[in-house]
Coordinates of C-alpha atoms in Angstrom, one line a residue:
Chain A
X13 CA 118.3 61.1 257.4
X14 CA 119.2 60.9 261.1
X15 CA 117.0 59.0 264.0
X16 CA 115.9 62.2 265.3
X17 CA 114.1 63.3 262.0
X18 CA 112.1 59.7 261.9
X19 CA 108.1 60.4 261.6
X20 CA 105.7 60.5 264.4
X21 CA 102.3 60.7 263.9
X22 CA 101.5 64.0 262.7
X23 CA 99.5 65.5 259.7
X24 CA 102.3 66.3 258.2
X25 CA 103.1 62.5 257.7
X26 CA 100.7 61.0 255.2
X27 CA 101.7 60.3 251.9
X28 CA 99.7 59.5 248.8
X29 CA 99.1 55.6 248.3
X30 CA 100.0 55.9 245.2
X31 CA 102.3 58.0 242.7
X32 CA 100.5 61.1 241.4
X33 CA 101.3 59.8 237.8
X34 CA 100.1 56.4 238.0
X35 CA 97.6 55.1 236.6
X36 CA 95.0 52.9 238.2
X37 CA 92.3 50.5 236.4
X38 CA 88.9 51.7 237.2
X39 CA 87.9 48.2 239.5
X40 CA 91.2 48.6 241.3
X41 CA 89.9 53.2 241.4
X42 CA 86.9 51.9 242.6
X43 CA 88.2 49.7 245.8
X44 CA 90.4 52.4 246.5
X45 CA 87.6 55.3 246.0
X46 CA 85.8 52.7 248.9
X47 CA 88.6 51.8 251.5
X48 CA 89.6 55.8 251.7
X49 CA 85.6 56.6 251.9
X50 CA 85.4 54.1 254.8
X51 CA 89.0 56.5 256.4
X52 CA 87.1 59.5 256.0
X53 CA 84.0 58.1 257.8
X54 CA 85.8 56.8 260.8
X55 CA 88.0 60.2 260.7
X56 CA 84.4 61.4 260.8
X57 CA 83.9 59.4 264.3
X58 CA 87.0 59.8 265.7
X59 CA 87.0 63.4 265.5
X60 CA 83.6 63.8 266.8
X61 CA 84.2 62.9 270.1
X62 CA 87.5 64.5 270.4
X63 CA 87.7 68.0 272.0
X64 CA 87.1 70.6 271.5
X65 CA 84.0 71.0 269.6
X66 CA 82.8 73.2 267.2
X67 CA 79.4 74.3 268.3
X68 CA 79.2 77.4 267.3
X69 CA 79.7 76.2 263.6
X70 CA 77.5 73.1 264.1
X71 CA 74.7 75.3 265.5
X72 CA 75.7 77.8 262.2
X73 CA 75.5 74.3 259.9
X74 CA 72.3 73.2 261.0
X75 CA 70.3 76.6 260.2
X76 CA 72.0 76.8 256.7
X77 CA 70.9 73.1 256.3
X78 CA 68.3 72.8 257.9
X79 CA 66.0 75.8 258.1
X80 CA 67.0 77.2 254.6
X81 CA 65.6 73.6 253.1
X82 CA 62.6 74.2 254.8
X83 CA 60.6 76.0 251.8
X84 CA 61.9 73.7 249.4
X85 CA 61.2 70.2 251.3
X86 CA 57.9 72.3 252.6
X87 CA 56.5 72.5 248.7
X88 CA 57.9 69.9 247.6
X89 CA 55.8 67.8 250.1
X90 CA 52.3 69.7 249.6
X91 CA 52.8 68.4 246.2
X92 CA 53.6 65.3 246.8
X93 CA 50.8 64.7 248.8
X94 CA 48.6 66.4 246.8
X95 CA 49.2 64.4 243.6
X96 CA 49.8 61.3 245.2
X97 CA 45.9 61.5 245.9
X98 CA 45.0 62.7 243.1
X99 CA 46.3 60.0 241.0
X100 CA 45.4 57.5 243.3
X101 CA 41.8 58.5 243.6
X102 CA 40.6 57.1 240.0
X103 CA 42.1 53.4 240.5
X104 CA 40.5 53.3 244.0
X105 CA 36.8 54.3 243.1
X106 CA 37.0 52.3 240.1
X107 CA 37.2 49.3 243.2
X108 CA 34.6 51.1 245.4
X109 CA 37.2 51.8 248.1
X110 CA 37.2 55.7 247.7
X111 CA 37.4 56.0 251.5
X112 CA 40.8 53.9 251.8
X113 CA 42.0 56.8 250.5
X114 CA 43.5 58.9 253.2
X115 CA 44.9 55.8 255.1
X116 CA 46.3 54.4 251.2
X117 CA 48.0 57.7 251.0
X118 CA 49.1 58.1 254.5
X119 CA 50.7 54.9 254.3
X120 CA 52.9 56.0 251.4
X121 CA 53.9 59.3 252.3
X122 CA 54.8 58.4 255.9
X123 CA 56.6 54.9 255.3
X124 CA 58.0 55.7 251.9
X125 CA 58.0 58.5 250.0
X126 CA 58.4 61.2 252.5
X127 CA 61.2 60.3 253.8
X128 CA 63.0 59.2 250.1
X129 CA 61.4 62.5 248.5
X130 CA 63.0 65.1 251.3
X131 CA 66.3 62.9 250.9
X132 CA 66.9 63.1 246.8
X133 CA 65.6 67.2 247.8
X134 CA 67.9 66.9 250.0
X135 CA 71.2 66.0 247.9
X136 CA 70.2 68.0 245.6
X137 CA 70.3 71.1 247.6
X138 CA 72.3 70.6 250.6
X139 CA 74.6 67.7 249.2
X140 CA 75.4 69.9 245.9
X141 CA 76.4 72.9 247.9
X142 CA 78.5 71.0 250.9
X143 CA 80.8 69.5 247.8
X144 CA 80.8 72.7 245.8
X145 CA 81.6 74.8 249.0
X146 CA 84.2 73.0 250.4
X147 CA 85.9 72.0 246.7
X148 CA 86.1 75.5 246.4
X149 CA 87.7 76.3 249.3
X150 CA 90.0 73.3 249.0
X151 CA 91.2 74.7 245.6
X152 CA 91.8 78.0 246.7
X153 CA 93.7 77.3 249.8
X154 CA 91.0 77.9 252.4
X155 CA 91.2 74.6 254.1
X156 CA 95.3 75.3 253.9
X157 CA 94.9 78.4 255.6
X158 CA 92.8 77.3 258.2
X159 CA 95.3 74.4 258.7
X160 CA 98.3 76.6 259.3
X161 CA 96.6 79.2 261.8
X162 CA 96.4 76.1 264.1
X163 CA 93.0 74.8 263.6
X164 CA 91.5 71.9 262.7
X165 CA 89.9 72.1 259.4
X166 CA 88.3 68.1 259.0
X167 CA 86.8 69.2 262.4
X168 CA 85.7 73.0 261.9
X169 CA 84.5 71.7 257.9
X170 CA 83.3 68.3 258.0
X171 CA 82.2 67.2 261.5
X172 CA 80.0 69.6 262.0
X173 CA 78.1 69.8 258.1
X174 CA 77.8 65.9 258.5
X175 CA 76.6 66.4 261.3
X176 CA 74.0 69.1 261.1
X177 CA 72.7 67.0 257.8
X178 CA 72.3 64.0 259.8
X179 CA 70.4 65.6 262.4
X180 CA 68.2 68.2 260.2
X181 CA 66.8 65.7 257.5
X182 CA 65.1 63.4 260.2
X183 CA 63.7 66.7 261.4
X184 CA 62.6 68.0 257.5
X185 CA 61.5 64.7 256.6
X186 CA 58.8 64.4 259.7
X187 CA 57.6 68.4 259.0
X188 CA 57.7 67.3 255.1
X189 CA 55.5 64.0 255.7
X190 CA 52.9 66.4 258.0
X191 CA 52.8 69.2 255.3
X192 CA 52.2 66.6 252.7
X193 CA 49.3 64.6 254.6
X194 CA 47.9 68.3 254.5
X195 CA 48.5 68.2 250.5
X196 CA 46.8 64.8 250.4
X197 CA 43.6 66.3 252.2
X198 CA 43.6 69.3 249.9
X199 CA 43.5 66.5 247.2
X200 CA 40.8 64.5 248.6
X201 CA 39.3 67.5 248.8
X202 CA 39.2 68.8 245.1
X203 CA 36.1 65.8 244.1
X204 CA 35.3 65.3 248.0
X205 CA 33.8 66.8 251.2
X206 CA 35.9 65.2 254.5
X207 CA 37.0 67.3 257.0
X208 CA 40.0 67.5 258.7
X209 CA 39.5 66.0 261.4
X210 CA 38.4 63.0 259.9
X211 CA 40.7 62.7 257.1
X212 CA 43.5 62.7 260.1
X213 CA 41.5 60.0 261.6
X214 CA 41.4 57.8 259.1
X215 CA 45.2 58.5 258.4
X216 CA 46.3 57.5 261.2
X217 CA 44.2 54.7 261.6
X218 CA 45.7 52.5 259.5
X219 CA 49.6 53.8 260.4
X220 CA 51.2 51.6 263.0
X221 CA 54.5 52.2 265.3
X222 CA 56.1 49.6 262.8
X223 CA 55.5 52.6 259.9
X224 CA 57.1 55.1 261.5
X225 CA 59.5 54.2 263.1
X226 CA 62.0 52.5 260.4
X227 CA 60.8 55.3 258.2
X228 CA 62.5 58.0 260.8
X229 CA 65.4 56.0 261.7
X230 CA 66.6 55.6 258.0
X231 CA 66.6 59.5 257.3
X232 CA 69.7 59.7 259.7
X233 CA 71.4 57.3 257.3
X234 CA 69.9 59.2 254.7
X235 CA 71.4 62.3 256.1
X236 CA 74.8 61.3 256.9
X237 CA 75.2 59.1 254.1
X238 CA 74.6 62.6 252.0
X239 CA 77.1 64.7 253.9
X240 CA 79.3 62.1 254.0
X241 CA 79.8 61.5 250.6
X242 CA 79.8 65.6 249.5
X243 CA 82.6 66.0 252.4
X244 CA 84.6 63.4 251.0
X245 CA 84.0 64.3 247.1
X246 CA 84.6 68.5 248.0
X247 CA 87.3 67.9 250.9
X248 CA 89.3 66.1 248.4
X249 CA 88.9 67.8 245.3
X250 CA 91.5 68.8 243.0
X251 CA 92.1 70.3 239.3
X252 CA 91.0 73.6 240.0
X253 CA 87.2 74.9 238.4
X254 CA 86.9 71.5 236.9
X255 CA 87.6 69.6 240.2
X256 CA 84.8 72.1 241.8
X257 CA 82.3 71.4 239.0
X258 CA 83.1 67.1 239.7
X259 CA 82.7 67.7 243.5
X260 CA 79.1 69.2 242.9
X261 CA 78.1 67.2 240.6
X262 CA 79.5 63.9 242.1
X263 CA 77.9 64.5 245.4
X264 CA 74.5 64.8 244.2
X265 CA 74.7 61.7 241.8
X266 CA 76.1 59.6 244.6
X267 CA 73.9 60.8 247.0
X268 CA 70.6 60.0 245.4
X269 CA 72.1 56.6 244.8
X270 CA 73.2 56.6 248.3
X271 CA 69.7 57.2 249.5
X272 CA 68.2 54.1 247.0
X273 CA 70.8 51.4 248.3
X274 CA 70.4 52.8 252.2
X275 CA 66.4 52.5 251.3
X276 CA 66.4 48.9 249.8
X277 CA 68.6 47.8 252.5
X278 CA 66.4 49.4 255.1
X279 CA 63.1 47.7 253.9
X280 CA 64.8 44.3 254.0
X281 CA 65.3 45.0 257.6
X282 CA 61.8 46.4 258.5
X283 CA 60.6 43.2 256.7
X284 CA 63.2 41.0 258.9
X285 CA 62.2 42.4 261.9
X286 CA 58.4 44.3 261.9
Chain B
X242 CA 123.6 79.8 265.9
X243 CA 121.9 81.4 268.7
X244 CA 119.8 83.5 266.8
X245 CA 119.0 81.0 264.0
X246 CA 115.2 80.0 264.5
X247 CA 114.9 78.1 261.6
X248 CA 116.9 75.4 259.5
X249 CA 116.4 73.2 256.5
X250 CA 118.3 70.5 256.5
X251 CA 118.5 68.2 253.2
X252 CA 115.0 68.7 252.0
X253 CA 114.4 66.6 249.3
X254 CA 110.8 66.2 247.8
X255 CA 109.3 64.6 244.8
X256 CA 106.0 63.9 242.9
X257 CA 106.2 61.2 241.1
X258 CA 109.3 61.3 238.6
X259 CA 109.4 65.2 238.8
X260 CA 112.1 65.8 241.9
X261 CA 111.4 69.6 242.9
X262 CA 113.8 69.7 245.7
X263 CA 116.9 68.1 245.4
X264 CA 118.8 69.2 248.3
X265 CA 117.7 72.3 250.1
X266 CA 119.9 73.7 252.6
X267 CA 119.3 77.1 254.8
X268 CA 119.0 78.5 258.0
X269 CA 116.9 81.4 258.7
X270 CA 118.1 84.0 261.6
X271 CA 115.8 86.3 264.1
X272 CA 114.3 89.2 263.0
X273 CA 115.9 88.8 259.2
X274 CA 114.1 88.6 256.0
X275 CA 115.3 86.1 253.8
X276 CA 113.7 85.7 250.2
X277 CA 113.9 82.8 248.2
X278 CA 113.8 83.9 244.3
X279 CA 113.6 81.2 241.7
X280 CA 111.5 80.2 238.4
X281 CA 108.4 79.4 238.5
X282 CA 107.8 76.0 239.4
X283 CA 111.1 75.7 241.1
X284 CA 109.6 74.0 244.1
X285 CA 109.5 77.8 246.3
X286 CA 106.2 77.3 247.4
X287 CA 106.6 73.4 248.0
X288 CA 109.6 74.3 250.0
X289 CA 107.2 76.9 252.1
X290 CA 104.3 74.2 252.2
X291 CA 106.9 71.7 254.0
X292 CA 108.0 74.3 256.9
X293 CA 104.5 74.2 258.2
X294 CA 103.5 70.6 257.5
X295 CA 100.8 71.3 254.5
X296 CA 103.5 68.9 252.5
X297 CA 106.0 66.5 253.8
X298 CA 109.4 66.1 252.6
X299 CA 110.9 62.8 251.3
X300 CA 113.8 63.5 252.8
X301 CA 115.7 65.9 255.1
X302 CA 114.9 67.6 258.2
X303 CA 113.0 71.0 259.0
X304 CA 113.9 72.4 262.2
X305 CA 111.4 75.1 263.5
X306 CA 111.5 77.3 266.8
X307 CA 113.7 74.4 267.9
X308 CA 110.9 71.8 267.0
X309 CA 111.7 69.6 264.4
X310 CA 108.6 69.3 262.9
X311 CA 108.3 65.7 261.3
X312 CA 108.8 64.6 264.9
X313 CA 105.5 66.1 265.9
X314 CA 102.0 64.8 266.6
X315 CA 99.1 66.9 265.3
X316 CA 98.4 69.3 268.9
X317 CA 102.5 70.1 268.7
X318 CA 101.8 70.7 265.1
X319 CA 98.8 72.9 265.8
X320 CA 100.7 74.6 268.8
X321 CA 104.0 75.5 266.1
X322 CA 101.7 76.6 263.8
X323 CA 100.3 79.5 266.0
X324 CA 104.1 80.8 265.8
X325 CA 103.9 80.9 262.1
X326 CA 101.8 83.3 259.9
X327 CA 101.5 82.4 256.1
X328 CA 100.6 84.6 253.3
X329 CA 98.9 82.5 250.3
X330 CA 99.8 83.7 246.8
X331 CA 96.0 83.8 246.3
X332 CA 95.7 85.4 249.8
X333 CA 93.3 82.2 250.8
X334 CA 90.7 84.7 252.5
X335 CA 87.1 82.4 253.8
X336 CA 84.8 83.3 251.0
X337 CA 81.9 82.9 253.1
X338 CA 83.1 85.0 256.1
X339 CA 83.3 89.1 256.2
X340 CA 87.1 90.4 256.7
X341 CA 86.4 90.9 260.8
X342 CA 85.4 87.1 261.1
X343 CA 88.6 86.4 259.0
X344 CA 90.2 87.8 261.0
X345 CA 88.7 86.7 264.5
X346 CA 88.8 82.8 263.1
X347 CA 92.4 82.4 264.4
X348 CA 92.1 84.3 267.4
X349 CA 88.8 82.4 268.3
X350 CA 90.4 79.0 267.8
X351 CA 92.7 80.1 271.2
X352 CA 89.9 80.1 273.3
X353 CA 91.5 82.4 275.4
X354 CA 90.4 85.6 274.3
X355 CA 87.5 87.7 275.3
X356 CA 85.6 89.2 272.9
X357 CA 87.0 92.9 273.6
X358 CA 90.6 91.6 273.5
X359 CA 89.7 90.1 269.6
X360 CA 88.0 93.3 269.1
X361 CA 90.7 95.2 269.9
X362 CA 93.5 92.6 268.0
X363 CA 91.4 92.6 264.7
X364 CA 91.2 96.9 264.7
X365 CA 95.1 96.8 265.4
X366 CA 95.6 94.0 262.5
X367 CA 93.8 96.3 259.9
X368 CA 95.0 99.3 261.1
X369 CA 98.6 98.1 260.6
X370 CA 97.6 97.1 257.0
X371 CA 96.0 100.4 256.7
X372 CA 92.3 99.1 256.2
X373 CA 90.2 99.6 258.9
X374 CA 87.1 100.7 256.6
X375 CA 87.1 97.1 254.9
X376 CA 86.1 95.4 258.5
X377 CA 82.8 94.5 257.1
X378 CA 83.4 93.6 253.8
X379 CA 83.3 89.9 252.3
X380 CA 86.3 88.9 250.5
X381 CA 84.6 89.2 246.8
X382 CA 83.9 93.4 247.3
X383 CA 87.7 93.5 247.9
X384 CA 90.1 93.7 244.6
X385 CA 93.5 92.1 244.8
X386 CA 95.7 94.5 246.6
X387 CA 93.1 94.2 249.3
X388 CA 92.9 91.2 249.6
X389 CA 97.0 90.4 250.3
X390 CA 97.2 93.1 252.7
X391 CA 94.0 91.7 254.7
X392 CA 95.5 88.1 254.2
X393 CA 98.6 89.7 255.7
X394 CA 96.5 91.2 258.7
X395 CA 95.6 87.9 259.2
X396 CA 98.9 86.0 259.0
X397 CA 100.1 88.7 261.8
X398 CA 97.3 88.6 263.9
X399 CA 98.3 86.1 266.3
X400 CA 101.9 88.0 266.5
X401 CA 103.8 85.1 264.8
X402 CA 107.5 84.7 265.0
X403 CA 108.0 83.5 261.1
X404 CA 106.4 84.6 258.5
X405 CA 106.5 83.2 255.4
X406 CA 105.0 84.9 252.2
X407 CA 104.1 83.0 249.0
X408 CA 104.4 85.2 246.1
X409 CA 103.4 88.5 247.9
X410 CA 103.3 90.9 244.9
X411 CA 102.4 88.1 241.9
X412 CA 99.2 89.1 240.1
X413 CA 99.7 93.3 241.7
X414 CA 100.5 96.1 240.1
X415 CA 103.7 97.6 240.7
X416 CA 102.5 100.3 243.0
X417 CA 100.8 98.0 244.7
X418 CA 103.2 95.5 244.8
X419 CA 105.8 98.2 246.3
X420 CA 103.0 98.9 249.0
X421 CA 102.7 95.3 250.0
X422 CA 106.8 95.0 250.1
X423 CA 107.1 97.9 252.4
X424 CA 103.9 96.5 254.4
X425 CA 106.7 93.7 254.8
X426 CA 109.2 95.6 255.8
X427 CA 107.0 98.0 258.6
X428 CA 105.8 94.2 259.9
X429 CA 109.5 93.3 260.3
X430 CA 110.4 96.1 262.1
X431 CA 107.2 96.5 264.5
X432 CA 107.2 92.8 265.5
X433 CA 110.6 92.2 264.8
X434 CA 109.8 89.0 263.4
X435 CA 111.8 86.7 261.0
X436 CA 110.5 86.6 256.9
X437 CA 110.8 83.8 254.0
X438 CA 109.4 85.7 250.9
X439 CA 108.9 83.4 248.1
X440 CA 109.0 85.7 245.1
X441 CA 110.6 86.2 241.8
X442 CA 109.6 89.7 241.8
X443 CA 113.1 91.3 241.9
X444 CA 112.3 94.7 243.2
X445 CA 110.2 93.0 245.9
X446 CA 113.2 91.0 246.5
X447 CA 115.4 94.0 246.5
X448 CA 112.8 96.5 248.9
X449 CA 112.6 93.6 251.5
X450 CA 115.5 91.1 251.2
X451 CA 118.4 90.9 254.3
X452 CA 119.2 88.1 252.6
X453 CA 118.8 86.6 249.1
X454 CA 118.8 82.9 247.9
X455 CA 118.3 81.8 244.6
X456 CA 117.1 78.3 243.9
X457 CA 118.6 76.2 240.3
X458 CA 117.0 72.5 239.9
X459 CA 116.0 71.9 243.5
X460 CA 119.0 73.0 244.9
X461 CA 120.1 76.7 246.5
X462 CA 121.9 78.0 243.3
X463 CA 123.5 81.6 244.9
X464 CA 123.1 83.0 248.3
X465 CA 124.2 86.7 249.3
X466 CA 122.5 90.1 249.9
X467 CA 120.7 91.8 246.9
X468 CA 123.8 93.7 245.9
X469 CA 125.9 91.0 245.7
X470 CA 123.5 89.2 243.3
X471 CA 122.6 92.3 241.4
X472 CA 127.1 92.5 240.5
X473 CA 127.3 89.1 240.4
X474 CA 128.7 87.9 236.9
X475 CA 127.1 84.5 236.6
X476 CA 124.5 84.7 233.7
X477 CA 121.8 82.9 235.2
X478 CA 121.8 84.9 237.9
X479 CA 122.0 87.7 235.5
X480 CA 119.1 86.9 233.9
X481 CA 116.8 87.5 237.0
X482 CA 117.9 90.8 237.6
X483 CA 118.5 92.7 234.2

């Protein structure tokens, strides 16, 4: 091989760590399943600030992700909130504080189970079909084809799904808190007589800054954390229908426990610093 | 060597213990089609794959439009690329776009195009591929024929030099098939651009070769025009056309 055909930089220059035919223990797969998830995500960066952008897919990414979860995060929530007080009602008269009720379950939904409900909704809608999609296309060639007519597919595919997810669930998981504080007034409802007015009053009595803020920050981890994951899983599937099936189904397992480990580490740092 | 606008020089590529190409050696020369007929599995499309960087070589040098391509960064990439048009066996159509934003998605990624000028590139793309009805279609309402000739609308659409075809006529009927091979050849002579048709379809091979090789264990087994092959009186070679 002469000087002049020595390697650059370009994307025609990576090579697989490792031999297709090798095989690799599963602690040694997991490390390396982590150090090339950690690549991806700072591809993920790198690429987001480089021109030129694709807003016009972007724009396109956050109405499939964001406004066609709206229904399902919507009912999801108005249940939610509606058995939350339900089942909290019986414990709470049995101590005479019936009218801690709203603030009890305003307290939950907003700092907690809002925010974790819409996310696991969340993989399982928008993460399942971001891995399936894009394993599908990676298995018929799609990401190939866009590659050799000169664009960049990481950009055009992944940037701007990860990034539509990270924005949208903040957004879905504020609209699913409000619809579910609704469900929880329906519920007090059902053995009660408060009105609105003051069921929101006592909601929001008890809520401080310190509630909702953490609880709004951690849905853009949620949010990325869930793209991230189903980009990586779908962008590098392989083995045909079967890799497809794995991508789905991968991104939806990892995602949930994405959203657990991002949660625990999130209410250590609330506690730390609220 | 004027006219020669692409060479292969030593390709050598592997995966894992399984060496596909050994030593792959060929020029390709303006406004010819040269096809590359071999077994399946013989490394064809991996050799295709390599010419636009979807695959690099372990060894060996791929000179394109004078660019050598392992020598350039991922914009010079994406610039050479716009100069090629590729033809995926499976046709590689975006599942979740209509045929008219397939075929806009390349011309919109120029950024230099208004949107009567992509109009206007798209009607001529599917009117050369003799499907102008299909513009609104999505890829699954199209059956297979369809779907290579508008993956071939779209590999010309940007008026490549080189095109390359992977497996053209696999998985076609032969009238089909012969449709798609003289779609080749009316391409060719319109644009006058330069062809590498994978194929081991011999009467594709013999409807739109200039040129023929023929690849044995990752190396270029036979070279000549289709004639020449087709008297040849080397069995193996033979074998692929009786």
């Amino acid at each position: 091989m002469d000087d002049a055909s020595i390697k650059k930089t370009g994307a025609a220059n990576k090579k697989p760590i490792f031999a297709e035919d090798e095989r690799i223990n599963p602690v040694t797969g997991f490390f390396i399943e982590i150090t090339l998830l950690t690549k991806f995500a700072f591809r993920f960066i790198r690429e987001s600030f480089r021109a030129p952008h694709e807003f016009r897919e972007f724009i396109r990414q956050c109405y499939l992700v964001g406004y066609r979860s709206f229904p399902l995060i919507a009912i999801t929530g108005f249940i939610m909130g509606l058995v939350l007080t339900i089942q909290s009602r019986p414990t709470l008269a049995r101590f005479g504080a019936e009218s801690w009720l709203p603030a009890m379950v305003a307290v939950s939904i907003i700092r907690e189970i809002g925010p974790v409900i819409s996310a696991l909704i969340f993989a399982g809608k928008v993460g399942s079909s971001i891995g399936a999609e894009l394993a599908s296309m990676k298995v018929t060639e799609q990401i190939d084809a866009m590659e050799v007519s000169g664009t960049n597919p990481f950009k055009y595919l992944v940037v701007t799904r990860i990034g539509a997810a990270t924005l949208m669930l903040p957004v879905l998981a504020i609209v699913a808190d409000a619809i579910s504080l609704y469900g929880a007034y329906v519920g007090v409802n059902i053995k009660g007589d408060v009105n609105f007015t003051l069921f929101i009053i006592k909601s929001f009595e008890s809520l401080e800054f310190s509630d909702v803020l953490p609880a709004v920050i951690k849905t853009f981890f949620f949010g990325f954390a869930i793209a991230l994951l189903a980009c990586y899983k779908g962008y590098n599937a392989d083995k045909g229908t079967e890799g497809v099936a794995h991508s789905a189904n991968s991104s939806v397992v990892l995602g949930s426990l994405a959203i657990f480990l991002l949660d625990m580490i999130a209410v250590q740092i609330t506690d730390l610093l609220f | 060597m004027e006219n020669v606008i692409a060479e292969i020089q030593h390709i050598k590529k592997s995966f894992g213990e399984h060496h596909v190409l050994k030593d792959m050696n060929f020029s390709l020369e303006k406004g010819e089609n040269l096809v590359i007929l071999g077994k399946s599995g013989s490394g064809k499309s991996v050799l295709i794959k390599c010419m636009v960087g979807l695959m690099q070589p372990d060894d060996g040098k791929i000179v394109i439009l004078g660019e050598n391509i392992s020598q350039l960064d991922n914009n010079e990439l994406n610039k050479l690329r716009k100069k090629i048009g590729f033809l995926f066996q499976s046709a590689a159509l975006y599942d979740a776009m209509t045929v008219r934003e397939n075929l806009e998605f390349p011309l919109r990624n120029l950024r230099s195009k208004s949107e009567e000028e992509i109009e206007e590139l798209v009607l001529e793309a599917l009117r050369n591929v003799g499907l102008e009805d299909a513009i609104d279609k999505m890829p699954s309402e199209l059956s297979g024929g369809m779907r290579k000739r508008i993956g071939l609308a779209r590999a010309i659409i940007l008026k490549p030099e080189i095109i390359l075809y992977d497996e053209p006529t696999t998985g076609l009927d032969p009238i089909t098939s012969k449709e798609i091979s003289h779609l080749i050849l009316d391409i060719q002579k319109k644009y006058n651009t330069s062809g590498i048709i994978i194929t081991h379809d011999v009467e594709c091979a013999r409807l739109t070769a200039n040129r023929i090789i023929m690849l044995k264990d990752g190396r270029m087994a036979v070279e000549g025009t289709f004639n020449e092959l087709a008297a040849s009186n080397d069995e193996w070679v033979n074998s692929f056309f009786k």
